[in-house]
XYZ file of N, CA and C in Angstrom:
483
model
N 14.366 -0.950 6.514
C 13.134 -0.975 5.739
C 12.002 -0.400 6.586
N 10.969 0.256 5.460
C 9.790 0.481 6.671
C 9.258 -0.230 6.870
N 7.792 -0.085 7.849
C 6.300 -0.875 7.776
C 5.588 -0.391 7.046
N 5.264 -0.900 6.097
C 4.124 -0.672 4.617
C 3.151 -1.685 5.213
N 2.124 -1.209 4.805
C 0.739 -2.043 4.680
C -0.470 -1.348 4.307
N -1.136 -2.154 3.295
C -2.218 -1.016 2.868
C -3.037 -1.781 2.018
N -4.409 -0.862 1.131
C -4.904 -1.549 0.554
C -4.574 -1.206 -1.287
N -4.651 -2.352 -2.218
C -3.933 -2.029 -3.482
C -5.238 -2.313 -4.141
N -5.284 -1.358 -4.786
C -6.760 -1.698 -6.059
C -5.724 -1.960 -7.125
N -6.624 -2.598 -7.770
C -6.175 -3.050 -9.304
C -6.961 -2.963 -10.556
N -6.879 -2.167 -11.207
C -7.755 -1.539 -11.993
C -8.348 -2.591 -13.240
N -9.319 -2.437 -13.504
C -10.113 -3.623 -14.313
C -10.107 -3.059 -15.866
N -10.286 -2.293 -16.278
C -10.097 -1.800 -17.468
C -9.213 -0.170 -18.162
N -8.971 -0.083 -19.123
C -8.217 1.309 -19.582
C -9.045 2.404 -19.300
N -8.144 3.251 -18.975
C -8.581 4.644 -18.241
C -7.971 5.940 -18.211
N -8.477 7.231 -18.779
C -7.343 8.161 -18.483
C -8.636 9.007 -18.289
N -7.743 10.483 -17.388
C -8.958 11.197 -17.109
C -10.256 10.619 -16.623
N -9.953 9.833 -15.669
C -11.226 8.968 -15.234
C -11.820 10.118 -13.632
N -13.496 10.603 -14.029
C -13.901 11.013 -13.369
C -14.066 10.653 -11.812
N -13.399 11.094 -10.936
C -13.987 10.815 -9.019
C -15.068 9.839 -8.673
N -16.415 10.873 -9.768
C -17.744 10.243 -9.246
C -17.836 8.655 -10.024
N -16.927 8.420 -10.949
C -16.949 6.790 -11.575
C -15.622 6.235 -11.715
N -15.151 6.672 -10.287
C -13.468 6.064 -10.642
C -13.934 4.378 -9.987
N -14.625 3.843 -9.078
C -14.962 2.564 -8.763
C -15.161 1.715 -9.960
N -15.407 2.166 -10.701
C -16.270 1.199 -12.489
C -14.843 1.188 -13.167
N -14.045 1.616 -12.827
C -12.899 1.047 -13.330
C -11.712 0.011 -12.899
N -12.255 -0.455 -11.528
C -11.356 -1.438 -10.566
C -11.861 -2.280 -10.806
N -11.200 -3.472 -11.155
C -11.611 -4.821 -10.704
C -11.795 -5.362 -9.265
N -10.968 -5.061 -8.795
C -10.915 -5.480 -7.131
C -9.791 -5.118 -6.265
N -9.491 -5.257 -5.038
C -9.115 -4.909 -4.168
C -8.246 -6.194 -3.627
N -6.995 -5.568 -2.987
C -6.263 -6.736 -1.959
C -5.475 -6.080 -1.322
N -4.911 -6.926 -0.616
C -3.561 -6.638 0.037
C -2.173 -6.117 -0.757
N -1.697 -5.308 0.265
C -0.397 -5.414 -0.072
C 1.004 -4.553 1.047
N 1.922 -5.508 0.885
C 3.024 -4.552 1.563
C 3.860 -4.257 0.603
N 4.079 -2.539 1.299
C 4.958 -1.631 0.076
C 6.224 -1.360 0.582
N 7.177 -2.513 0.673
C 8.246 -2.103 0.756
C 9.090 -1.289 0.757
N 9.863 -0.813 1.343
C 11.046 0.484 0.983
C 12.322 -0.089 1.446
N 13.379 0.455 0.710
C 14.877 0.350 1.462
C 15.128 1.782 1.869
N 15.047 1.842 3.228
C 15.377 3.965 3.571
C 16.723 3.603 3.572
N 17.839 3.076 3.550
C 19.200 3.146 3.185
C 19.370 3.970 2.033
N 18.696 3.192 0.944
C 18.703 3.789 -0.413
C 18.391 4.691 -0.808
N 17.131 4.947 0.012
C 15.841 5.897 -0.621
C 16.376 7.545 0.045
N 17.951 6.922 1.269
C 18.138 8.552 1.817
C 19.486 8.588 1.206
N 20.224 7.566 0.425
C 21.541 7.860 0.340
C 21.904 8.935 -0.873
N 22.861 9.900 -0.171
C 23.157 10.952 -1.051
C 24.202 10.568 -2.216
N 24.160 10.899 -2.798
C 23.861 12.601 -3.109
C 22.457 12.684 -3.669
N 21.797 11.833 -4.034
C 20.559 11.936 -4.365
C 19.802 10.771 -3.733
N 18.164 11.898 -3.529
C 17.175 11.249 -2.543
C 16.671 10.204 -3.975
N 16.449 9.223 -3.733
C 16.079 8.513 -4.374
C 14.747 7.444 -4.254
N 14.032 7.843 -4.342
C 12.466 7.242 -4.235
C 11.533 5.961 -4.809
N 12.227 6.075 -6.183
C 11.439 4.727 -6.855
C 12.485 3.600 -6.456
N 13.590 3.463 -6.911
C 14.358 2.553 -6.968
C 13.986 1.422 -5.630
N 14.528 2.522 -4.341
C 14.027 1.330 -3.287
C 12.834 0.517 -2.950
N 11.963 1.073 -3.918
C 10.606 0.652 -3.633
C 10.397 -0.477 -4.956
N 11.231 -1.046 -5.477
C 11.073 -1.528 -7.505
C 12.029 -2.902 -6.673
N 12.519 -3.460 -6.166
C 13.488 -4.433 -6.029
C 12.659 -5.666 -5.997
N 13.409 -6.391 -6.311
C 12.345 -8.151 -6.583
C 11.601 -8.303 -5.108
N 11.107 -8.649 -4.849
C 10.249 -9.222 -3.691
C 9.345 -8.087 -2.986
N 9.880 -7.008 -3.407
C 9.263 -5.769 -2.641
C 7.645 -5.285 -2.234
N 6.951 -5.745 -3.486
C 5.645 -5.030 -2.945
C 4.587 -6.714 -3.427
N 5.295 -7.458 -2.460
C 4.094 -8.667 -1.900
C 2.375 -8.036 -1.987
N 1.638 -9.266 -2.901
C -0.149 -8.271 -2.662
C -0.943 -9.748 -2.415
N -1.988 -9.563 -2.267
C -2.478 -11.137 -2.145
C -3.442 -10.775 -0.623
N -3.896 -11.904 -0.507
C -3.987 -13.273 -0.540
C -4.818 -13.455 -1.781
N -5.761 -12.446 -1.944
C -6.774 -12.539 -2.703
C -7.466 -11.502 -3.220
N -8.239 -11.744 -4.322
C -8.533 -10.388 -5.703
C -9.694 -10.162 -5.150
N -10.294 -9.316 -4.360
C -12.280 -9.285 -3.991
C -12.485 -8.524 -4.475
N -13.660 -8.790 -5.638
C -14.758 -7.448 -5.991
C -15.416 -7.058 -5.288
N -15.801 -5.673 -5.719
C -16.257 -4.649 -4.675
C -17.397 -4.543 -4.325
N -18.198 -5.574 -4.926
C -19.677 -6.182 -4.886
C -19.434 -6.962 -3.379
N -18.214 -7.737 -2.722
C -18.518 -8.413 -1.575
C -17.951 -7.150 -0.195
N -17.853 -6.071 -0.507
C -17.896 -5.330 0.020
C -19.197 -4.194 0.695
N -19.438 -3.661 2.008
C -20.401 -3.202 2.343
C -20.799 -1.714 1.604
N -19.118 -1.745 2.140
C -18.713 0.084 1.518
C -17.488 -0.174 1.278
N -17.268 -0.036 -0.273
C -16.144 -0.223 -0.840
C -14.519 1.113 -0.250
N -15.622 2.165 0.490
C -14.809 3.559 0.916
C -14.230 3.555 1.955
N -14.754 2.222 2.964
C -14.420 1.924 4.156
C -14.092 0.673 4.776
N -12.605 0.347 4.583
C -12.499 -0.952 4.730
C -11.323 -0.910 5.687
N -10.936 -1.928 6.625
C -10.007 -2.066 7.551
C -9.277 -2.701 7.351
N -8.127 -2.306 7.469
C -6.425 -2.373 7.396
C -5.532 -2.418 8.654
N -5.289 -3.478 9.206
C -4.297 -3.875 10.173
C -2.893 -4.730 9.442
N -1.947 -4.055 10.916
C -0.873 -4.893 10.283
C 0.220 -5.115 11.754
N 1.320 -6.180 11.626
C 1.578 -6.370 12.591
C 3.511 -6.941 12.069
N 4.297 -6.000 13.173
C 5.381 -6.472 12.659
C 5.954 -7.732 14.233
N 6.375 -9.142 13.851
C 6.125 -10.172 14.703
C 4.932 -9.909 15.537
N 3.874 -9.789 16.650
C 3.317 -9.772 17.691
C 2.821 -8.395 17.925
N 3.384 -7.209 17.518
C 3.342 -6.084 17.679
C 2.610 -5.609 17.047
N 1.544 -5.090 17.388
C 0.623 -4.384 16.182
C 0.493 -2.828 15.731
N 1.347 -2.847 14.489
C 1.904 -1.244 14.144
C 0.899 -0.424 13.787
N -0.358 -0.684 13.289
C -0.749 -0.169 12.699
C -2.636 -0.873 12.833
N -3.666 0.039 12.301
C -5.251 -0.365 12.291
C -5.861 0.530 11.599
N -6.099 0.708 10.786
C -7.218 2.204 10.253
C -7.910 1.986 9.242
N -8.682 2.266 8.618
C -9.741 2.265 7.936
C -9.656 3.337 6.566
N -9.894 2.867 5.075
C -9.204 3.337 4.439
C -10.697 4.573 4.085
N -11.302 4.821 5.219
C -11.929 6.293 5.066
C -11.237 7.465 5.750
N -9.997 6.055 6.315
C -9.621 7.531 7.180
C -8.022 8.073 6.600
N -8.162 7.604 4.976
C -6.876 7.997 3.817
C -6.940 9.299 3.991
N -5.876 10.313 3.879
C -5.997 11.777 3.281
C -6.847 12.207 1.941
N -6.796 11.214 0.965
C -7.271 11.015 -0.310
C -7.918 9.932 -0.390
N -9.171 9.901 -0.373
C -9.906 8.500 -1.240
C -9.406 8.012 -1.643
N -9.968 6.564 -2.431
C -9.712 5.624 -3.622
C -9.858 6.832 -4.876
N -11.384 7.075 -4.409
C -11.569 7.494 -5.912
C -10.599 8.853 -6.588
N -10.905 9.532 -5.397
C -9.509 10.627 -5.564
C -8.251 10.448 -5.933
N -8.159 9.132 -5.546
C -6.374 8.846 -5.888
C -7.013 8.249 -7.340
N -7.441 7.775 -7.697
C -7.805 7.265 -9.459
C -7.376 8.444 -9.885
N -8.534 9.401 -9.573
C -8.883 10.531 -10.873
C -7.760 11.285 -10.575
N -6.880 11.576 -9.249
C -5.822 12.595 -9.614
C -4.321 11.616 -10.317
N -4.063 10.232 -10.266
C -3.513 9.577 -11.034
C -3.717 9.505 -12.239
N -5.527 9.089 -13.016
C -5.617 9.151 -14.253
C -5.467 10.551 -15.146
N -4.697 11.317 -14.282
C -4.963 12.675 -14.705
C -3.083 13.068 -15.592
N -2.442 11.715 -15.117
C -0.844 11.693 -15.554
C -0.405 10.223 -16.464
N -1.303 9.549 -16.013
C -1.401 8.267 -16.896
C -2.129 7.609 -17.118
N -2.048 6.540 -18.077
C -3.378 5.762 -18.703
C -3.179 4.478 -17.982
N -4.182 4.003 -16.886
C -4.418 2.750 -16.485
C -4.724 1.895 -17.625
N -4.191 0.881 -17.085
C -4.444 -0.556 -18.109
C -4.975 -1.233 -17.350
N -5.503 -2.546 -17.443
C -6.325 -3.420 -16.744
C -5.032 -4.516 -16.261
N -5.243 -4.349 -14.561
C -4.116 -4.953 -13.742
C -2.991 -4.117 -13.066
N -3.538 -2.598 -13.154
C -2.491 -2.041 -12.770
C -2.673 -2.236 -11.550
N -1.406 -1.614 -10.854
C -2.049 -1.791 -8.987
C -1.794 -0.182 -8.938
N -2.365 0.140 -7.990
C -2.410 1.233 -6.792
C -2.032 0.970 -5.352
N -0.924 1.370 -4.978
C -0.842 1.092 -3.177
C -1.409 2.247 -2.702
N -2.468 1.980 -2.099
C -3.198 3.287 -1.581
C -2.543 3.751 -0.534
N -1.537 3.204 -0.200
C -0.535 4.003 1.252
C -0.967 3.441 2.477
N -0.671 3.901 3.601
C -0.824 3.536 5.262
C -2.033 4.537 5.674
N -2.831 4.007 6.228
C -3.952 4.360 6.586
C -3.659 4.868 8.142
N -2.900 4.357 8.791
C -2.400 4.807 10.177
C -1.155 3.758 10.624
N -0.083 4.319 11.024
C 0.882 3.879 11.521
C 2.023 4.122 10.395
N 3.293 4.244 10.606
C 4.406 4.134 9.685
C 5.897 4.283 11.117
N 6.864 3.292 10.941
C 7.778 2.615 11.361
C 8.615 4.237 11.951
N 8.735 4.999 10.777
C 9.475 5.977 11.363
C 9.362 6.887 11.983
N 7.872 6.791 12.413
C 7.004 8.210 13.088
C 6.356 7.364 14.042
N 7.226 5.934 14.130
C 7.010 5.693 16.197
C 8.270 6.527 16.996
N 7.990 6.008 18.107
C 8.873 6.870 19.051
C 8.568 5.863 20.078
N 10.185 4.488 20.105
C 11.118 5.069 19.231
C 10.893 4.161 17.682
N 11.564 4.734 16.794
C 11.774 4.418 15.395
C 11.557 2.719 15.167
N 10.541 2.240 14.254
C 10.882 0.758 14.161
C 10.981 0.667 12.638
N 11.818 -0.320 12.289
C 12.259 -0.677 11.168
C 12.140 -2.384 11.168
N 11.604 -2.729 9.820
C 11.957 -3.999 9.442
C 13.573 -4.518 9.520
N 13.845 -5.222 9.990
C 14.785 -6.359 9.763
C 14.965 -7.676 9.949
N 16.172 -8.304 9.799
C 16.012 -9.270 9.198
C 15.460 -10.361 10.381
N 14.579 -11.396 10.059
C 14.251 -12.341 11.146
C 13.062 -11.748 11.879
N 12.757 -10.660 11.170
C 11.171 -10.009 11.838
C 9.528 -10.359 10.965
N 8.614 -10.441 11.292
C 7.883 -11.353 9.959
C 6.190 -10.057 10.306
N 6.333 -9.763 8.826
C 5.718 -8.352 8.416
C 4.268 -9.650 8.363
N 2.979 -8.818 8.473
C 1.600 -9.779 8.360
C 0.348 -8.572 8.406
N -0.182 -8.658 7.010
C -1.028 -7.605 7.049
C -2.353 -8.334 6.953
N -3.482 -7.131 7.291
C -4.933 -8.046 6.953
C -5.767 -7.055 6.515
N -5.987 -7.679 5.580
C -7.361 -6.677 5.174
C -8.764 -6.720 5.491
N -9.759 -6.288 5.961
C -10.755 -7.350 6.373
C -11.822 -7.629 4.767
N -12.150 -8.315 4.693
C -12.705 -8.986 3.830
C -11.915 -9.247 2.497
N -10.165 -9.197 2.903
C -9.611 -9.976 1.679
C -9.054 -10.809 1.808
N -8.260 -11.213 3.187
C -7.595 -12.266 4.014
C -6.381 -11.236 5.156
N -5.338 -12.332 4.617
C -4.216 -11.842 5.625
C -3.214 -12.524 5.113
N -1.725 -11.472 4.971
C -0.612 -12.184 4.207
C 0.741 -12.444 5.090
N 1.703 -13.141 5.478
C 2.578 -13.066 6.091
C 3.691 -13.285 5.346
N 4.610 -12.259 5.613
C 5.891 -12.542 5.149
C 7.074 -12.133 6.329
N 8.582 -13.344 5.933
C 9.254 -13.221 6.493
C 9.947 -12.399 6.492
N 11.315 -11.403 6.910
C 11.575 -10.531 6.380
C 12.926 -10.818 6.610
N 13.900 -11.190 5.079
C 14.840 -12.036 4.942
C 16.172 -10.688 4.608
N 17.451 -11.064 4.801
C 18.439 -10.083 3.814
C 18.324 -10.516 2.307
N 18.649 -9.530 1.791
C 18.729 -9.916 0.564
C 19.727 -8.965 -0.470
């Protein structure tokens, strides 16, 4: 499995074609979340397979908590750490995404219609398991713990299943 950690908006009302400059007026709020993967799955041939490993029951844990973007300074710049046991994989700041929030709305609402509650995993802001050196992977008896700053911090164990 990888290290996922990131921040997940969750969209507050229906939306398609939702403009950049007012993609914020359509989130309810912001949290945590880890985005699971199985790379077993996601590389086994004959076909690369992408959603599946990422859709399995327990997979994309979000939480601790829903914050509107009103208790935020700058909703564009918020910090994202994460830590697999003791080790800290990862720290960045989600200004420092390839794509905005709002960018990722409007080039998403541009293929589908948000409903109110959807999530967004806005991705890894810095760090990912397979582009250390050397390679780290979740397994079993290792305990994944992300934090968002101003949404909390979530820990999970990381069990077979």
């Amino acid at each position: 499995m990888r290290i996922p950690m990131g921040l997940v908006v969750v969209m507050g009302r229906t939306g398609k074609n939702i403009p950049e400059a007012g993609a914020w007026s359509y989130v309810a709020g912001v949290t945590a979340g880890q985005d699971v993967s199985d790379r077993k799955e996601q590389w086994r041939k004959p076909i690369n397979q992408f959603t599946l490993p990422k859709s399995y029951d327990t997979f994309s844990p979000i939480g601790p908590y829903l914050v509107t973007l009103d208790e935020f300074a700058d909703p564009d710049d918020i910090e994202v750490a994460g830590w697999v046991d003791d080790l800290e994989v990862q720290r960045g700041r989600t200004s420092d995404l390839i794509f905005s929030v709002p960018e990722l709305i409007a080039w998403l609402s541009k293929r589908v219609t948000f409903e109110p509650g959807d999530l967004i995993f806005t991705g890894t802001p810095a760090g990912c398991g397979v582009r250390r050196t050397p390679r780290l992977y979740l397994t079993e008896g290792k305990v994944l713990r992300t934090e968002v700053t101003g949404v909390g911090t979530m820990v999970h164990p990381v069990v077979a299943g």
